[in-house]
Amino acid sequence: MAVAIRLARGGSKKRPYYRLVVADSRNARDGRFIEKVGTYNPLLAKDSPERVKLDADRIAHWLSVGAQPSDRVARFLDAAGIRERAARNNPNKGKPGEKAVERAEERATKAAEAEEAKNAPVAEEAAAEEAPAEAVAEDAPATEAVTEEAEIAAEQAPADTADLPAEEVAAEETLAEDAAVEAEAGEIATDEPVAEEAVEAAAEESAGNEATPNSDAGDQADAVTGESSQDPAEGAADEAEQKAE
């Protein structure tokens, strides 16, 4: 017969009271027992001496003949110093079940979707801001190449003139200055004739407008007086030609 030292429940509903009994392991929990060896009242405070009462001599006797205590009774015996309880290790005890794992995964997916929906406008704005930056980055190599070419040309120009004597360098500088002055003078000269032509054209138009009424008046005076309107110089020239003939 397998003998066990275990708890037998008593008391009313929601007010439990337990007895520590030595009984056959095949009997019911609250059924027949061999001997009562203590009491346990969970309604009392943990530091109360009446919470757990044990008959140490009888418990030691039954343990010596092979009785096996339950886990809760073994805790009481370990606390009382009657028998040491071996530590247990159940790594799977604290793991959640399959349904709990599924619920946790569903909550994680919903939280991830909500966060993505919240961060979508921010990502679009960031992409719109990065687009001009990429365009500038694409144009940067071209500008860098132009600046490098300018730097190379600037470095080569002094090197070319450094090999020449000082007199030739001075002559080249004077020639460059003369060419610049001639170019400016040519621009001024081309501008002056245009202005003079415009002034002459305006003077001719005004003179032509004034000469037309005077010539008509001269013709009328010749018709009345019978004299020519030619200048005296022109008459003298005609007489000289006749004499020469």
Short mmCIF file of C-alpha atoms in Angstrom, two decimals:
data_model
loop_
_atom_site.label_atom_id
_atom_site.label_comp_id
_atom_site.label_asym_id
_atom_site.label_seq_id
_atom_site.Cartn_x
_atom_site.Cartn_y
_atom_site.Cartn_z
CA MET A 1 0.00 0.00 0.00
CA ALA A 2 1.33 3.46 -1.02
CA VAL A 3 1.04 5.88 1.89
CA ALA A 4 0.94 9.66 1.29
CA ILE A 5 1.00 12.70 3.53
CA ARG A 6 -1.33 15.22 1.93
CA LEU A 7 -4.00 17.91 2.53
CA ALA A 8 -7.70 17.12 3.02
CA ARG A 9 -10.04 20.10 2.46
CA GLY A 10 -12.66 21.19 4.93
CA GLY A 11 -14.58 24.35 5.77
CA SER A 12 -17.32 26.19 3.84
CA LYS A 13 -17.46 27.77 0.39
CA LYS A 14 -14.72 30.38 -0.13
CA ARG A 15 -13.50 29.74 3.44
CA PRO A 16 -11.22 26.71 3.14
CA TYR A 17 -9.59 24.86 5.97
CA TYR A 18 -7.14 21.96 5.47
CA ARG A 19 -5.96 18.98 7.56
CA LEU A 20 -2.63 17.21 7.05
CA VAL A 21 -3.45 13.50 6.94
CA VAL A 22 -1.67 10.23 6.35
CA ALA A 23 -3.80 8.24 3.91
CA ASP A 24 -3.77 5.64 1.24
CA SER A 25 -2.93 7.32 -2.08
CA ARG A 26 -5.76 5.35 -3.72
CA ASN A 27 -8.46 6.98 -1.53
CA ALA A 28 -10.27 10.22 -2.37
CA ARG A 29 -8.81 13.54 -1.32
CA ASP A 30 -11.44 14.17 1.35
CA GLY A 31 -12.13 10.46 1.99
CA ARG A 32 -10.83 8.01 4.56
CA PHE A 33 -7.42 8.61 6.11
CA ILE A 34 -5.13 6.79 8.55
CA GLU A 35 -3.98 9.59 10.88
CA LYS A 36 -4.21 13.36 11.20
CA VAL A 37 -0.74 14.97 11.66
CA GLY A 38 -1.43 18.74 11.34
CA THR A 39 -3.61 21.63 10.12
CA TYR A 40 -3.35 24.50 7.58
CA ASN A 41 -5.51 27.66 7.58
CA PRO A 42 -4.81 29.87 4.50
CA LEU A 43 -7.11 32.64 5.78
CA LEU A 44 -4.63 33.60 8.49
CA ALA A 45 -1.63 35.86 7.98
CA LYS A 46 1.58 34.33 6.73
CA ASP A 47 3.48 35.29 9.86
CA SER A 48 0.80 33.82 12.16
CA PRO A 49 1.92 30.71 14.14
CA GLU A 50 -1.62 29.27 13.81
CA ARG A 51 -1.43 29.26 10.00
CA VAL A 52 0.45 25.92 9.83
CA LYS A 53 0.53 23.41 12.69
CA LEU A 54 2.55 20.18 12.38
CA ASP A 55 3.07 17.08 14.54
CA ALA A 56 6.81 16.68 13.86
CA ASP A 57 7.24 13.32 15.66
CA ARG A 58 4.46 11.51 13.83
CA ILE A 59 5.44 13.01 10.49
CA ALA A 60 9.05 11.83 11.03
CA HIS A 61 7.73 8.35 11.86
CA TRP A 62 5.65 8.08 8.71
CA LEU A 63 8.49 9.42 6.60
CA SER A 64 10.77 6.79 8.09
CA VAL A 65 8.37 3.98 7.01
CA GLY A 66 8.17 5.29 3.42
CA ALA A 67 5.28 7.76 3.30
CA GLN A 68 5.63 10.34 0.48
CA PRO A 69 4.53 13.96 1.10
CA SER A 70 2.72 16.01 -1.58
CA ASP A 71 4.40 19.12 -2.99
CA ARG A 72 2.53 21.52 -0.70
CA VAL A 73 3.21 19.38 2.41
CA ALA A 74 6.89 19.13 1.35
CA ARG A 75 7.03 22.95 1.37
CA PHE A 76 5.64 23.02 4.90
CA LEU A 77 8.14 20.39 6.06
CA ASP A 78 11.04 22.29 4.45
CA ALA A 79 9.96 25.52 6.18
CA ALA A 80 9.70 23.67 9.54
CA GLY A 81 13.10 22.02 9.08
CA ILE A 82 11.77 18.49 9.19
CA ARG A 83 12.73 17.44 5.67
CA GLU A 84 14.56 19.30 2.93
CA ARG A 85 12.66 19.81 -0.30
CA ALA A 86 14.51 19.26 -3.57
CA ALA A 87 14.34 22.22 -5.96
CA ARG A 88 12.30 21.66 -9.08
CA ASN A 89 12.95 23.08 -12.54
CA ASN A 90 10.15 23.18 -15.08
CA PRO A 91 11.21 25.48 -17.97
CA ASN A 92 7.97 24.91 -19.88
CA LYS A 93 5.76 25.97 -16.97
CA GLY A 94 6.00 29.69 -17.67
CA LYS A 95 5.62 29.42 -21.46
CA PRO A 96 2.30 30.60 -22.95
CA GLY A 97 0.01 28.18 -24.75
CA GLU A 98 -0.71 27.99 -28.47
CA LYS A 99 -3.76 30.27 -28.34
CA ALA A 100 -1.90 32.82 -26.25
CA VAL A 101 0.92 32.84 -28.81
CA GLU A 102 -1.58 33.34 -31.66
CA ARG A 103 -3.24 36.25 -29.85
CA ALA A 104 0.16 37.86 -29.22
CA GLU A 105 1.07 37.53 -32.92
CA GLU A 106 -2.23 39.10 -34.00
CA ARG A 107 -1.69 42.03 -31.65
CA ALA A 108 1.85 42.51 -32.99
CA THR A 109 0.69 42.51 -36.64
CA LYS A 110 -2.10 45.01 -35.91
CA ALA A 111 0.33 47.29 -34.10
CA ALA A 112 2.80 47.10 -37.03
CA GLU A 113 0.06 47.95 -39.57
CA ALA A 114 -1.12 50.91 -37.50
CA GLU A 115 2.43 52.23 -37.23
CA GLU A 116 3.00 51.88 -40.99
CA ALA A 117 -0.23 53.76 -41.72
CA LYS A 118 0.85 56.47 -39.31
CA ASN A 119 4.35 56.83 -40.80
CA ALA A 120 3.22 56.70 -44.48
CA PRO A 121 2.67 60.51 -44.88
CA VAL A 122 6.01 61.20 -43.21
CA ALA A 123 7.77 58.81 -45.61
CA GLU A 124 6.14 60.53 -48.63
CA GLU A 125 7.27 63.96 -47.45
CA ALA A 126 10.79 62.65 -46.91
CA ALA A 127 10.84 61.19 -50.44
CA ALA A 128 9.63 64.51 -51.90
CA GLU A 129 12.40 66.34 -50.06
CA GLU A 130 15.05 63.85 -51.17
CA ALA A 131 14.13 64.19 -54.89
CA PRO A 132 15.62 67.72 -55.35
CA ALA A 133 18.65 66.63 -53.36
CA GLU A 134 19.20 63.73 -55.78
CA ALA A 135 18.88 66.10 -58.76
CA VAL A 136 21.49 68.39 -57.24
CA ALA A 137 23.72 65.38 -56.62
CA GLU A 138 23.39 64.38 -60.29
CA ASP A 139 24.38 67.90 -61.44
CA ALA A 140 27.26 68.02 -58.99
CA PRO A 141 29.67 65.89 -61.08
CA ALA A 142 29.21 68.20 -64.12
CA THR A 143 29.91 71.32 -62.08
CA GLU A 144 32.87 69.64 -60.46
CA ALA A 145 34.26 68.74 -63.88
CA VAL A 146 33.87 72.36 -65.07
CA THR A 147 35.61 73.69 -61.98
CA GLU A 148 38.40 71.14 -62.40
CA GLU A 149 38.91 72.20 -66.04
CA ALA A 150 39.03 75.87 -64.97
CA GLU A 151 41.56 75.07 -62.28
CA ILE A 152 43.71 73.10 -64.74
CA ALA A 153 43.59 75.99 -67.25
CA ALA A 154 44.51 78.48 -64.51
CA GLU A 155 47.42 76.30 -63.48
CA GLN A 156 48.62 75.86 -67.07
CA ALA A 157 48.42 79.58 -67.97
CA PRO A 158 51.08 80.75 -65.48
CA ALA A 159 53.20 77.73 -66.35
CA ASP A 160 53.19 78.72 -70.05
CA THR A 161 54.23 82.30 -69.31
CA ALA A 162 56.77 81.24 -66.69
CA ASP A 163 58.92 79.56 -69.35
CA LEU A 164 59.14 82.78 -71.45
CA PRO A 165 61.61 85.62 -70.77
CA ALA A 166 60.41 88.68 -68.86
CA GLU A 167 60.58 90.92 -71.98
CA GLU A 168 58.36 88.61 -74.04
CA VAL A 169 55.86 88.37 -71.20
CA ALA A 170 55.72 92.17 -70.95
CA ALA A 171 55.33 92.43 -74.77
CA GLU A 172 52.45 89.95 -74.71
CA GLU A 173 50.76 91.89 -71.93
CA THR A 174 51.12 95.18 -73.84
CA LEU A 175 49.79 93.56 -77.02
CA ALA A 176 46.78 92.25 -75.10
CA GLU A 177 46.15 95.72 -73.65
CA ASP A 178 46.47 97.37 -77.13
CA ALA A 179 44.07 94.83 -78.59
CA ALA A 180 41.56 95.61 -75.85
CA VAL A 181 41.93 99.37 -76.46
CA GLU A 182 41.55 98.93 -80.25
CA ALA A 183 38.48 96.82 -79.74
CA GLU A 184 36.94 99.54 -77.57
CA ALA A 185 37.95 102.23 -80.10
CA GLY A 186 36.45 100.21 -82.94
CA GLU A 187 33.19 99.92 -81.08
CA ILE A 188 33.17 103.69 -80.46
CA ALA A 189 34.07 104.41 -84.12
CA THR A 190 31.30 102.20 -85.40
CA ASP A 191 28.85 103.94 -83.11
CA GLU A 192 29.91 107.54 -84.14
CA PRO A 193 29.27 107.25 -87.95
CA VAL A 194 25.85 105.83 -87.27
CA ALA A 195 25.04 108.83 -85.09
CA GLU A 196 26.44 111.32 -87.69
CA GLU A 197 24.47 109.70 -90.51
CA ALA A 198 21.30 109.99 -88.46
CA VAL A 199 21.97 113.70 -87.81
CA GLU A 200 22.74 114.42 -91.53
CA ALA A 201 19.60 112.62 -92.66
CA ALA A 202 17.50 114.69 -90.26
CA ALA A 203 19.19 117.95 -91.49
CA GLU A 204 18.60 117.07 -95.17
CA GLU A 205 14.94 116.38 -94.57
CA SER A 206 14.49 119.70 -92.80
CA ALA A 207 16.45 121.56 -95.57
CA GLY A 208 14.42 119.94 -98.32
CA ASN A 209 11.19 120.95 -96.67
CA GLU A 210 12.39 124.59 -96.44
CA ALA A 211 13.81 124.78 -100.00
CA THR A 212 10.61 123.85 -101.82
CA PRO A 213 8.63 127.04 -101.10
CA ASN A 214 11.67 129.30 -101.78
CA SER A 215 12.27 127.81 -105.23
CA ASP A 216 8.60 128.36 -106.16
CA ALA A 217 8.87 131.97 -105.06
CA GLY A 218 12.03 132.47 -107.15
CA ASP A 219 10.37 131.10 -110.25
CA GLN A 220 7.48 133.48 -109.85
CA ALA A 221 9.90 136.42 -109.42
CA ASP A 222 11.76 135.46 -112.62
CA ALA A 223 8.55 135.33 -114.55
CA VAL A 224 7.61 138.84 -113.43
CA THR A 225 11.01 140.52 -113.79
CA GLY A 226 12.31 138.43 -116.66
CA GLU A 227 15.60 137.88 -114.86
CA SER A 228 17.29 134.56 -114.19
CA SER A 229 17.54 133.19 -110.70
CA GLN A 230 21.05 131.88 -111.30
CA ASP A 231 23.88 133.08 -109.10
CA PRO A 232 26.36 135.69 -110.42
CA ALA A 233 29.10 133.17 -110.12
CA GLU A 234 27.36 130.80 -112.51
CA GLY A 235 26.85 133.69 -115.03
CA ALA A 236 30.51 134.62 -114.88
CA ALA A 237 31.46 131.04 -115.52
CA ASP A 238 29.29 130.94 -118.66
CA GLU A 239 30.84 134.10 -120.03
CA ALA A 240 34.32 132.75 -119.46
CA GLU A 241 33.46 129.61 -121.40
CA GLN A 242 32.09 131.65 -124.34
CA LYS A 243 35.26 133.75 -124.50
CA ALA A 244 37.43 130.73 -124.45
CA GLU A 245 35.57 129.29 -127.43
#
